[in-house]
Amino acid sequence: MNKRLIAGVIAAASCGYLLWQYFTPVEVVAVHDGNTILVRHFPYLKSRQIAWWEENKDMIQAKYGIPEGYDSYYYIYLMDFGNGYRTEPNESLLFWTDEVFCFNDIKTDARCIDRKPLFTVRWSKNNGLEYESY
């Protein structure tokens, strides 16, 4: 009886978490460099990621101007906003390192985020539309 109760609680908690993940809307936090979108609560499944992009690409184009005037190709990167902006590590003088990604369009010290790519949308005349999930 005790094992069934524990299994039931674990199953209910797992189902509750999955439902919460499914119904939590994606939040667009910021847009940088004309091609990088920072988001929270992005779907885990590639099919849901593509569906979210297809549903919201017109809104993103209208509100943020992404992709901006393109002739033969464009890249759009969606990255996890995670814990927010942070300062660049002192040991690196580079624009980015493996653990952080920094934005030049922010003029404060806290202009970097933890490097967590989620999804890339690419379009070119030669290859058409391509999606990549990480």
C-alpha atoms as a PDB file:
ATOM      1  CA  MET A   1       0.000   0.000   0.000  1.00  0.00           C
ATOM      2  CA  ASN A   2       2.792   2.398   0.899  1.00  0.00           C
ATOM      3  CA  LYS A   3       4.605   1.774  -2.409  1.00  0.00           C
ATOM      4  CA  ARG A   4       1.423   2.470  -4.383  1.00  0.00           C
ATOM      5  CA  LEU A   5       0.886   5.722  -2.517  1.00  0.00           C
ATOM      6  CA  ILE A   6       4.447   6.871  -3.226  1.00  0.00           C
ATOM      7  CA  ALA A   7       4.158   5.856  -6.896  1.00  0.00           C
ATOM      8  CA  GLY A   8       0.831   7.704  -7.161  1.00  0.00           C
ATOM      9  CA  VAL A   9       2.282  10.864  -5.637  1.00  0.00           C
ATOM     10  CA  ILE A  10       5.279  10.722  -8.000  1.00  0.00           C
ATOM     11  CA  ALA A  11       3.016  10.136 -11.004  1.00  0.00           C
ATOM     12  CA  ALA A  12       0.699  12.989 -10.021  1.00  0.00           C
ATOM     13  CA  ALA A  13       3.632  15.357  -9.455  1.00  0.00           C
ATOM     14  CA  SER A  14       5.147  14.387 -12.822  1.00  0.00           C
ATOM     15  CA  CYS A  15       1.850  14.920 -14.637  1.00  0.00           C
ATOM     16  CA  GLY A  16       1.362  18.242 -12.876  1.00  0.00           C
ATOM     17  CA  TYR A  17       4.833  19.397 -13.908  1.00  0.00           C
ATOM     18  CA  LEU A  18       4.313  18.345 -17.517  1.00  0.00           C
ATOM     19  CA  LEU A  19       0.953  20.132 -17.660  1.00  0.00           C
ATOM     20  CA  TRP A  20       2.521  23.254 -16.150  1.00  0.00           C
ATOM     21  CA  GLN A  21       5.281  23.146 -18.801  1.00  0.00           C
ATOM     22  CA  TYR A  22       2.705  22.645 -21.547  1.00  0.00           C
ATOM     23  CA  PHE A  23       0.422  25.508 -20.543  1.00  0.00           C
ATOM     24  CA  THR A  24       3.032  28.094 -19.460  1.00  0.00           C
ATOM     25  CA  PRO A  25       3.258  30.620 -22.307  1.00  0.00           C
ATOM     26  CA  VAL A  26       6.580  31.516 -23.892  1.00  0.00           C
ATOM     27  CA  GLU A  27       7.778  34.921 -22.725  1.00  0.00           C
ATOM     28  CA  VAL A  28       9.877  37.039 -25.080  1.00  0.00           C
ATOM     29  CA  VAL A  29      12.136  38.970 -22.707  1.00  0.00           C
ATOM     30  CA  ALA A  30      14.364  40.961 -25.082  1.00  0.00           C
ATOM     31  CA  VAL A  31      15.703  41.208 -28.608  1.00  0.00           C
ATOM     32  CA  HIS A  32      19.334  42.044 -29.344  1.00  0.00           C
ATOM     33  CA  ASP A  33      21.558  42.610 -32.359  1.00  0.00           C
ATOM     34  CA  GLY A  34      18.618  42.328 -34.749  1.00  0.00           C
ATOM     35  CA  ASN A  35      18.660  38.524 -34.715  1.00  0.00           C
ATOM     36  CA  THR A  36      18.794  37.207 -31.135  1.00  0.00           C
ATOM     37  CA  ILE A  37      15.598  36.675 -29.152  1.00  0.00           C
ATOM     38  CA  LEU A  38      15.820  35.965 -25.421  1.00  0.00           C
ATOM     39  CA  VAL A  39      12.929  33.864 -24.114  1.00  0.00           C
ATOM     40  CA  ARG A  40      11.648  32.106 -21.009  1.00  0.00           C
ATOM     41  CA  HIS A  41       9.549  28.924 -20.876  1.00  0.00           C
ATOM     42  CA  PHE A  42      10.429  27.768 -24.396  1.00  0.00           C
ATOM     43  CA  PRO A  43       8.963  24.346 -25.328  1.00  0.00           C
ATOM     44  CA  TYR A  44      11.199  21.284 -25.046  1.00  0.00           C
ATOM     45  CA  LEU A  45       9.913  19.396 -28.076  1.00  0.00           C
ATOM     46  CA  LYS A  46      11.103  20.462 -31.512  1.00  0.00           C
ATOM     47  CA  SER A  47       7.612  20.090 -32.963  1.00  0.00           C
ATOM     48  CA  ARG A  48       6.240  22.497 -30.323  1.00  0.00           C
ATOM     49  CA  GLN A  49       9.151  24.889 -30.918  1.00  0.00           C
ATOM     50  CA  ILE A  50       8.403  25.013 -34.638  1.00  0.00           C
ATOM     51  CA  ALA A  51       4.683  25.418 -33.937  1.00  0.00           C
ATOM     52  CA  TRP A  52       5.421  28.313 -31.553  1.00  0.00           C
ATOM     53  CA  TRP A  53       7.607  29.996 -34.168  1.00  0.00           C
ATOM     54  CA  GLU A  54       4.993  29.590 -36.907  1.00  0.00           C
ATOM     55  CA  GLU A  55       2.276  31.038 -34.652  1.00  0.00           C
ATOM     56  CA  ASN A  56       4.364  34.014 -33.490  1.00  0.00           C
ATOM     57  CA  LYS A  57       6.639  34.939 -36.402  1.00  0.00           C
ATOM     58  CA  ASP A  58       4.278  37.651 -37.679  1.00  0.00           C
ATOM     59  CA  MET A  59       4.011  39.203 -34.202  1.00  0.00           C
ATOM     60  CA  ILE A  60       7.807  39.115 -33.827  1.00  0.00           C
ATOM     61  CA  GLN A  61       8.233  40.716 -37.260  1.00  0.00           C
ATOM     62  CA  ALA A  62       5.725  43.467 -36.452  1.00  0.00           C
ATOM     63  CA  LYS A  63       6.870  44.176 -32.883  1.00  0.00           C
ATOM     64  CA  TYR A  64      10.639  43.680 -33.107  1.00  0.00           C
ATOM     65  CA  GLY A  65      11.403  43.926 -36.831  1.00  0.00           C
ATOM     66  CA  ILE A  66      12.969  40.479 -37.001  1.00  0.00           C
ATOM     67  CA  PRO A  67      13.986  39.432 -39.535  1.00  0.00           C
ATOM     68  CA  GLU A  68      14.878  42.857 -40.774  1.00  0.00           C
ATOM     69  CA  GLY A  69      15.286  43.523 -44.497  1.00  0.00           C
ATOM     70  CA  TYR A  70      16.837  40.405 -45.933  1.00  0.00           C
ATOM     71  CA  ASP A  71      17.725  39.678 -49.539  1.00  0.00           C
ATOM     72  CA  SER A  72      19.211  36.223 -49.699  1.00  0.00           C
ATOM     73  CA  TYR A  73      19.344  34.853 -46.125  1.00  0.00           C
ATOM     74  CA  TYR A  74      18.634  35.419 -42.433  1.00  0.00           C
ATOM     75  CA  TYR A  75      19.433  33.738 -39.118  1.00  0.00           C
ATOM     76  CA  ILE A  76      17.368  34.104 -35.965  1.00  0.00           C
ATOM     77  CA  TYR A  77      18.647  32.741 -32.674  1.00  0.00           C
ATOM     78  CA  LEU A  78      16.413  32.006 -29.693  1.00  0.00           C
ATOM     79  CA  MET A  79      18.301  31.767 -26.421  1.00  0.00           C
ATOM     80  CA  ASP A  80      17.208  31.036 -22.871  1.00  0.00           C
ATOM     81  CA  PHE A  81      17.221  34.155 -20.699  1.00  0.00           C
ATOM     82  CA  GLY A  82      17.858  31.965 -17.666  1.00  0.00           C
ATOM     83  CA  ASN A  83      18.996  33.952 -14.614  1.00  0.00           C
ATOM     84  CA  GLY A  84      19.078  37.260 -16.475  1.00  0.00           C
ATOM     85  CA  TYR A  85      21.908  39.564 -17.403  1.00  0.00           C
ATOM     86  CA  ARG A  86      25.284  39.291 -15.728  1.00  0.00           C
ATOM     87  CA  THR A  87      28.709  40.835 -16.067  1.00  0.00           C
ATOM     88  CA  GLU A  88      31.339  39.448 -18.363  1.00  0.00           C
ATOM     89  CA  PRO A  89      33.900  37.149 -16.721  1.00  0.00           C
ATOM     90  CA  ASN A  90      37.130  39.004 -15.874  1.00  0.00           C
ATOM     91  CA  GLU A  91      39.432  36.337 -17.278  1.00  0.00           C
ATOM     92  CA  SER A  92      38.170  36.811 -20.844  1.00  0.00           C
ATOM     93  CA  LEU A  93      38.615  39.890 -22.988  1.00  0.00           C
ATOM     94  CA  LEU A  94      36.761  38.298 -25.904  1.00  0.00           C
ATOM     95  CA  PHE A  95      33.260  39.183 -27.082  1.00  0.00           C
ATOM     96  CA  TRP A  96      32.020  35.799 -25.920  1.00  0.00           C
ATOM     97  CA  THR A  97      33.319  32.682 -24.259  1.00  0.00           C
ATOM     98  CA  ASP A  98      31.887  29.209 -24.060  1.00  0.00           C
ATOM     99  CA  GLU A  99      29.855  29.962 -20.953  1.00  0.00           C
ATOM    100  CA  VAL A 100      28.504  33.459 -21.675  1.00  0.00           C
ATOM    101  CA  PHE A 101      27.195  35.440 -24.622  1.00  0.00           C
ATOM    102  CA  CYS A 102      27.491  39.226 -24.502  1.00  0.00           C
ATOM    103  CA  PHE A 103      25.576  41.890 -26.402  1.00  0.00           C
ATOM    104  CA  ASN A 104      27.245  45.030 -27.755  1.00  0.00           C
ATOM    105  CA  ASP A 105      23.976  46.968 -27.905  1.00  0.00           C
ATOM    106  CA  ILE A 106      23.788  47.076 -24.075  1.00  0.00           C
ATOM    107  CA  LYS A 107      25.976  49.807 -22.600  1.00  0.00           C
ATOM    108  CA  THR A 108      26.011  48.601 -18.965  1.00  0.00           C
ATOM    109  CA  ASP A 109      28.403  46.122 -17.336  1.00  0.00           C
ATOM    110  CA  ALA A 110      25.652  43.523 -16.987  1.00  0.00           C
ATOM    111  CA  ARG A 111      25.332  42.796 -20.706  1.00  0.00           C
ATOM    112  CA  CYS A 112      25.896  39.034 -20.864  1.00  0.00           C
ATOM    113  CA  ILE A 113      23.725  35.964 -20.416  1.00  0.00           C
ATOM    114  CA  ASP A 114      24.569  32.346 -19.776  1.00  0.00           C
ATOM    115  CA  ARG A 115      25.043  30.652 -23.144  1.00  0.00           C
ATOM    116  CA  LYS A 116      21.975  28.431 -23.580  1.00  0.00           C
ATOM    117  CA  PRO A 117      20.899  28.284 -27.224  1.00  0.00           C
ATOM    118  CA  LEU A 118      17.441  26.822 -27.742  1.00  0.00           C
ATOM    119  CA  PHE A 119      16.402  27.172 -31.365  1.00  0.00           C
ATOM    120  CA  THR A 120      17.654  28.606 -34.658  1.00  0.00           C
ATOM    121  CA  VAL A 121      15.608  29.644 -37.681  1.00  0.00           C
ATOM    122  CA  ARG A 122      17.500  29.960 -40.966  1.00  0.00           C
ATOM    123  CA  TRP A 123      16.254  30.965 -44.377  1.00  0.00           C
ATOM    124  CA  SER A 124      18.174  31.256 -47.613  1.00  0.00           C
ATOM    125  CA  LYS A 125      17.278  31.324 -51.283  1.00  0.00           C
ATOM    126  CA  ASN A 126      19.263  28.153 -51.895  1.00  0.00           C
ATOM    127  CA  ASN A 127      18.144  26.028 -48.936  1.00  0.00           C
ATOM    128  CA  GLY A 128      14.777  27.464 -47.976  1.00  0.00           C
ATOM    129  CA  LEU A 129      13.572  27.481 -44.361  1.00  0.00           C
ATOM    130  CA  GLU A 130      15.478  25.375 -41.823  1.00  0.00           C
ATOM    131  CA  TYR A 131      14.981  24.865 -38.078  1.00  0.00           C
ATOM    132  CA  GLU A 132      17.565  23.635 -35.600  1.00  0.00           C
ATOM    133  CA  SER A 133      16.810  22.691 -32.020  1.00  0.00           C
ATOM    134  CA  TYR A 134      19.492  22.317 -29.351  1.00  0.00           C
END
